[in-house]
Tab-separated table of C-alpha atoms in Angstrom:
chain	number	residue	atom	x	y	z
A	1	MET	CA	-13.892	54.322	16.735
A	2	LYS	CA	-13.908	51.135	14.685
A	3	ILE	CA	-11.791	50.364	12.027
A	4	TRP	CA	-12.050	47.779	9.282
A	5	THR	CA	-9.691	47.001	6.491
A	6	ILE	CA	-10.879	45.706	3.238
A	7	ALA	CA	-8.042	43.650	1.761
A	8	ASN	CA	-6.993	40.948	-0.703
A	9	GLN	CA	-4.162	40.331	-2.910
A	10	LYS	CA	-6.001	39.847	-6.114
A	11	GLY	CA	-7.618	42.807	-8.052
A	12	GLY	CA	-11.098	42.971	-9.270
A	13	VAL	CA	-12.617	41.153	-6.494
A	14	GLY	CA	-14.752	43.940	-5.278
A	15	LYS	CA	-12.950	45.730	-2.399
A	16	THR	CA	-13.839	49.185	-3.635
A	17	THR	CA	-17.382	48.243	-3.876
A	18	THR	CA	-17.504	46.710	-0.536
A	19	THR	CA	-15.746	49.711	1.062
A	20	VAL	CA	-18.157	52.327	-0.715
A	21	THR	CA	-21.146	50.295	-0.165
A	22	LEU	CA	-20.554	49.438	3.616
A	23	GLY	CA	-19.618	53.081	4.138
A	24	GLY	CA	-22.681	54.684	2.466
A	25	LEU	CA	-24.968	52.378	4.614
A	26	LEU	CA	-23.237	53.458	7.753
A	27	ALA	CA	-23.468	56.847	6.664
A	28	GLN	CA	-27.146	56.729	5.982
A	29	ALA	CA	-27.758	55.135	9.389
A	30	GLY	CA	-26.127	58.725	11.009
A	31	TYR	CA	-22.435	57.719	11.740
A	32	ARG	CA	-19.735	59.889	10.862
A	33	VAL	CA	-17.785	57.653	8.275
A	34	LEU	CA	-14.274	58.072	6.916
A	35	LEU	CA	-13.001	56.022	3.603
A	36	ILE	CA	-9.184	55.726	3.444
A	37	ASP	CA	-7.845	55.126	-0.046
A	38	THR	CA	-4.618	53.448	-0.056
A	39	ASP	CA	-4.105	52.180	-3.475
A	40	PRO	CA	-2.000	54.002	-5.716
A	41	HIS	CA	-4.507	53.407	-8.419
A	42	ALA	CA	-7.201	55.456	-6.402
A	43	SER	CA	-9.930	53.614	-7.497
A	44	LEU	CA	-11.897	54.834	-4.502
A	45	SER	CA	-10.884	58.323	-4.801
A	46	TYR	CA	-12.020	58.266	-8.423
A	47	TYR	CA	-15.304	56.792	-7.586
A	48	PHE	CA	-16.316	59.974	-5.485
A	49	GLY	CA	-15.137	62.383	-8.396
A	50	ILE	CA	-11.722	63.345	-6.625
A	51	GLU	CA	-9.090	63.752	-9.292
A	52	ALA	CA	-6.299	62.149	-7.199
A	53	GLU	CA	-3.677	63.839	-9.032
A	54	GLY	CA	-5.414	67.134	-8.483
A	55	GLN	CA	-5.227	66.824	-4.771
A	56	THR	CA	-3.381	69.459	-2.798
A	57	LEU	CA	-3.168	67.017	0.177
A	58	SER	CA	-3.634	63.189	0.150
A	59	VAL	CA	-2.815	60.189	2.158
A	60	TYR	CA	0.676	60.530	0.912
A	61	ASP	CA	1.442	63.389	2.700
A	62	ILE	CA	0.157	61.143	6.418
A	63	PHE	CA	3.361	59.126	5.525
A	64	THR	CA	5.916	61.837	4.172
A	65	ASN	CA	5.154	64.888	6.363
A	66	LYS	CA	8.074	65.201	8.485
A	67	GLU	CA	6.511	67.097	11.167
A	68	PRO	CA	4.489	65.032	14.139
A	69	VAL	CA	0.972	64.184	12.813
A	70	THR	CA	-2.004	66.034	14.567
A	71	ALA	CA	-5.681	65.860	13.987
A	72	ASP	CA	-5.560	68.999	12.300
A	73	LYS	CA	-3.214	67.801	9.664
A	74	VAL	CA	-5.357	64.717	9.133
A	75	LEU	CA	-8.517	66.683	8.867
A	76	ASP	CA	-7.047	68.698	6.118
A	77	CYS	CA	-6.430	65.907	4.020
A	78	LEU	CA	-9.902	64.890	3.757
A	79	SER	CA	-12.318	65.424	0.973
A	80	PRO	CA	-16.172	65.690	1.639
A	81	THR	CA	-18.689	63.455	-0.508
A	82	LYS	CA	-22.192	64.012	-1.634
A	83	VAL	CA	-23.209	61.914	1.295
A	84	ASP	CA	-23.658	63.576	4.768
A	85	GLY	CA	-21.133	62.079	7.136
A	86	LEU	CA	-19.272	60.350	4.637
A	87	PHE	CA	-15.562	61.480	4.163
A	88	VAL	CA	-12.582	60.409	1.969
A	89	LEU	CA	-8.801	60.397	2.511
A	90	PRO	CA	-7.907	60.254	-1.087
A	91	ALA	CA	-4.729	58.289	-2.790
A	92	THR	CA	-2.526	59.798	-5.288
A	93	MET	CA	-0.104	57.689	-7.688
A	94	ALA	CA	2.632	58.727	-5.585
A	95	LEU	CA	1.833	56.124	-3.296
A	96	ALA	CA	3.343	53.507	-5.249
A	97	THR	CA	6.839	55.085	-4.373
A	98	LEU	CA	6.648	54.660	-0.789
A	99	ASP	CA	7.831	51.176	-0.539
A	100	ARG	CA	10.976	52.155	-2.330
A	101	GLN	CA	11.460	55.512	-0.390
A	102	MET	CA	10.474	54.564	3.229
A	103	GLY	CA	9.619	50.909	3.154
A	104	ASN	CA	12.392	50.122	5.806
A	105	ALA	CA	12.239	53.480	7.964
A	106	PRO	CA	11.670	52.661	11.493
A	107	GLY	CA	7.768	52.851	12.619
A	108	MET	CA	6.961	53.144	8.975
A	109	GLY	CA	4.151	50.275	9.482
A	110	LEU	CA	2.571	52.196	12.172
A	111	MET	CA	1.863	55.478	10.494
A	112	LEU	CA	-1.616	55.309	9.546
A	113	LYS	CA	-2.283	53.775	13.176
A	114	LYS	CA	-0.695	57.040	14.635
A	115	ALA	CA	-2.688	59.155	12.538
A	116	LEU	CA	-6.158	57.531	13.094
A	117	SER	CA	-5.303	57.691	16.787
A	118	CYS	CA	-5.414	61.483	16.482
A	119	VAL	CA	-8.905	61.851	14.928
A	120	THR	CA	-10.724	58.912	17.292
A	121	ASP	CA	-13.267	61.695	18.529
A	122	GLU	CA	-14.212	62.774	14.738
A	123	PHE	CA	-15.435	59.445	13.467
A	124	ASP	CA	-17.639	56.327	14.279
A	125	TYR	CA	-16.131	54.157	11.586
A	126	VAL	CA	-13.031	54.165	9.663
A	127	LEU	CA	-12.893	52.050	6.194
A	128	LEU	CA	-9.393	51.440	4.593
A	129	ASP	CA	-9.670	50.296	0.881
A	130	CYS	CA	-6.129	48.296	0.177
A	131	PRO	CA	-3.993	47.833	-2.964
A	132	PRO	CA	-3.789	44.341	-4.180
A	133	VAL	CA	-0.322	44.014	-3.113
A	134	LEU	CA	1.611	43.329	0.150
A	135	GLY	CA	3.809	46.342	0.913
A	136	VAL	CA	4.020	49.112	3.383
A	137	LEU	CA	0.506	50.447	2.499
A	138	MET	CA	-1.165	47.119	3.266
A	139	VAL	CA	1.027	46.644	6.327
A	140	ASN	CA	-0.302	49.949	7.548
A	141	ALA	CA	-3.938	48.901	7.003
A	142	LEU	CA	-3.685	45.763	8.957
A	143	ALA	CA	-1.697	47.359	11.518
A	144	ALA	CA	-4.302	49.727	12.118
A	145	CYS	CA	-7.466	48.042	11.974
A	146	HIS	CA	-9.916	45.910	14.548
A	147	LYS	CA	-11.595	43.724	11.661
A	148	VAL	CA	-10.399	42.348	8.283
A	149	ILE	CA	-12.729	42.087	5.443
A	150	VAL	CA	-11.793	39.925	2.615
A	151	PRO	CA	-13.541	40.025	-0.318
A	152	VAL	CA	-13.142	37.269	-2.937
A	153	GLN	CA	-15.041	36.519	-6.404
A	154	THR	CA	-16.601	33.362	-6.490
A	155	GLU	CA	-14.510	31.802	-9.205
A	156	PHE	CA	-11.575	29.611	-8.877
A	157	LEU	CA	-8.595	32.156	-9.812
A	158	ALA	CA	-9.836	34.467	-7.145
A	159	LEU	CA	-9.748	31.448	-4.569
A	160	LYS	CA	-6.072	31.048	-5.288
A	161	GLY	CA	-5.619	34.543	-4.518
A	162	LEU	CA	-7.358	34.035	-1.463
A	163	ASP	CA	-4.838	31.430	-0.265
A	164	ARG	CA	-2.194	34.055	-0.589
A	165	MET	CA	-4.026	36.519	1.324
A	166	MET	CA	-5.076	34.247	4.318
A	167	HIS	CA	-1.263	33.326	4.302
A	168	THR	CA	-0.094	36.954	4.333
A	169	LEU	CA	-2.507	37.494	7.495
A	170	THR	CA	-1.075	34.508	9.180
A	171	MET	CA	2.384	35.942	8.703
A	172	MET	CA	1.337	39.599	9.755
A	173	SER	CA	-0.382	38.242	12.689
A	174	ARG	CA	2.931	36.950	14.003
A	175	SER	CA	5.030	40.082	12.806
A	176	LEU	CA	2.522	42.247	14.635
A	177	ASN	CA	1.771	40.022	17.519
A	178	LYS	CA	-1.985	40.517	16.901
A	179	GLN	CA	-4.744	38.190	16.074
A	180	PHE	CA	-6.976	39.354	12.973
A	181	ASP	CA	-10.660	39.380	13.159
A	182	THR	CA	-11.327	38.178	9.687
A	183	ILE	CA	-14.475	37.675	7.766
A	184	VAL	CA	-14.302	36.459	3.980
A	185	VAL	CA	-17.010	37.920	1.891
A	186	PRO	CA	-18.079	36.000	-1.276
A	187	THR	CA	-18.559	38.423	-3.911
A	188	MET	CA	-19.925	38.797	-7.643
A	189	PHE	CA	-21.824	35.326	-6.987
A	190	ASP	CA	-23.907	34.358	-10.208
A	191	LYS	CA	-26.333	31.584	-9.190
A	192	ARG	CA	-26.818	30.889	-12.918
A	193	THR	CA	-23.515	29.509	-13.422
A	194	ARG	CA	-21.993	26.197	-12.169
A	195	ALA	CA	-18.495	27.902	-11.908
A	196	ALA	CA	-19.771	30.177	-9.424
A	197	ILE	CA	-21.896	27.388	-7.287
A	198	GLN	CA	-18.480	25.467	-7.367
A	199	ALA	CA	-16.608	28.204	-6.411
A	200	GLN	CA	-18.855	29.084	-3.441
A	201	ALA	CA	-18.930	25.261	-2.361
A	202	LYS	CA	-15.102	25.061	-2.039
A	203	LEU	CA	-14.863	28.308	-0.427
A	204	MET	CA	-17.447	27.201	2.244
A	205	SER	CA	-15.329	23.988	2.610
A	206	ASP	CA	-11.545	25.351	2.859
A	207	TYR	CA	-12.493	28.471	5.103
A	208	SER	CA	-15.771	27.359	6.968
A	209	GLU	CA	-14.743	29.373	10.080
A	210	GLU	CA	-14.004	32.538	8.459
A	211	VAL	CA	-16.397	32.696	5.432
A	212	TRP	CA	-19.663	34.839	5.829
A	213	GLN	CA	-22.630	32.527	5.232
A	214	GLY	CA	-24.444	35.030	2.699
A	215	MET	CA	-22.804	36.133	-0.557
A	216	ILE	CA	-22.977	39.564	-2.544
A	217	PRO	CA	-24.814	38.880	-5.934
A	218	VAL	CA	-23.546	40.258	-9.300
A	219	ASP	CA	-25.817	43.393	-9.665
A	220	THR	CA	-25.202	46.152	-12.361
A	221	HIS	CA	-26.589	48.707	-9.950
A	222	PHE	CA	-22.948	48.921	-8.487
A	223	ARG	CA	-21.477	50.150	-11.749
A	224	ASP	CA	-24.491	52.352	-12.398
A	225	ALA	CA	-23.842	54.100	-9.195
A	226	SER	CA	-20.378	54.336	-9.648
A	227	LEU	CA	-21.183	56.618	-12.720
A	228	GLN	CA	-23.041	58.834	-10.516
A	229	GLN	CA	-20.190	58.821	-8.013
A	230	LEU	CA	-22.596	57.801	-5.095
A	231	PRO	CA	-22.765	54.718	-2.946
A	232	ALA	CA	-25.608	52.141	-4.280
A	233	SER	CA	-26.998	52.250	-0.982
A	234	VAL	CA	-27.996	55.830	-1.686
A	235	LEU	CA	-29.238	55.553	-5.378
A	236	TYR	CA	-30.453	51.849	-5.366
A	237	PRO	CA	-31.287	51.141	-1.569
A	238	LYS	CA	-33.764	48.096	-2.603
A	239	THR	CA	-31.720	46.401	-4.932
A	240	ARG	CA	-30.247	42.843	-4.339
A	241	GLY	CA	-26.730	43.946	-4.054
A	242	VAL	CA	-27.418	46.555	-1.312
A	243	ALA	CA	-29.756	44.159	0.448
A	244	ALA	CA	-26.983	41.743	0.631
A	245	TYR	CA	-24.479	44.428	1.853
A	246	ARG	CA	-27.195	45.499	4.481
A	247	LEU	CA	-27.160	41.760	5.976
A	248	LEU	CA	-23.499	41.716	6.008
A	249	LEU	CA	-23.268	44.789	7.676
A	250	LYS	CA	-25.628	43.084	10.330
A	251	VAL	CA	-23.343	40.502	10.837
A	252	LEU	CA	-20.252	42.907	11.167
A	253	GLU	CA	-21.973	44.698	13.743
A	254	LEU	CA	-22.623	41.677	15.918
A	255	ASP	CA	-18.937	40.836	16.242
A	256	PRO	CA	-17.323	42.345	19.311
A	257	VAL	CA	-14.771	44.998	18.325
A	258	ASN	CA	-11.878	46.162	20.523
A	259	GLU	CA	-11.987	50.054	20.203
């Protein structure tokens, strides 16, 4: 089972779109895929029509259940989607209270890693959609993963946010005693604007070793797909945005992963 965390400490850069689209492409290729929503805003959950506050069980229960986590307990929290082989572990707004409730509890940063170790045989891929803040949820997502995907919008304010995220990865690498296999993914690129072209050039200059050589273009089909609660790869497989994610997926799959 391969575990990828999609993270950035700036909101609105395409984390959920990246999670959904890559997950859709993998499921369409025949893999069993689990998408985990660790953001209290629950954008990933709502994308698939899952009413976060109406869920009996969610990722919140993975953190707060006092009994030892088991495969059955994890699987009971999942919601199916309209795509065969694609499942969601939804979020709830109660996640926003975790740092205050349990942030300093021993072993709290490894809860998701332990839970996922129980379902290794159930899924081929797990993709974690992170909140845009450094806290117990992002720490868990980073501790659990084999690869970190950092979407960054091609505009200068987003590049400032990327600096903060990369600093966080350096800090967490020391804390967790692990090296992160990181790929930075330029998103929302509009070749018609000078600002996007200049931002892309600076991104390549400042982070040449981590940045994917391609880019995800602006594509309104992503928004249209969210209205129908399906990945764009299912509804609009030949669009330029989906084609770009398909190229990204090929690069991700070429990289060695410690399973």
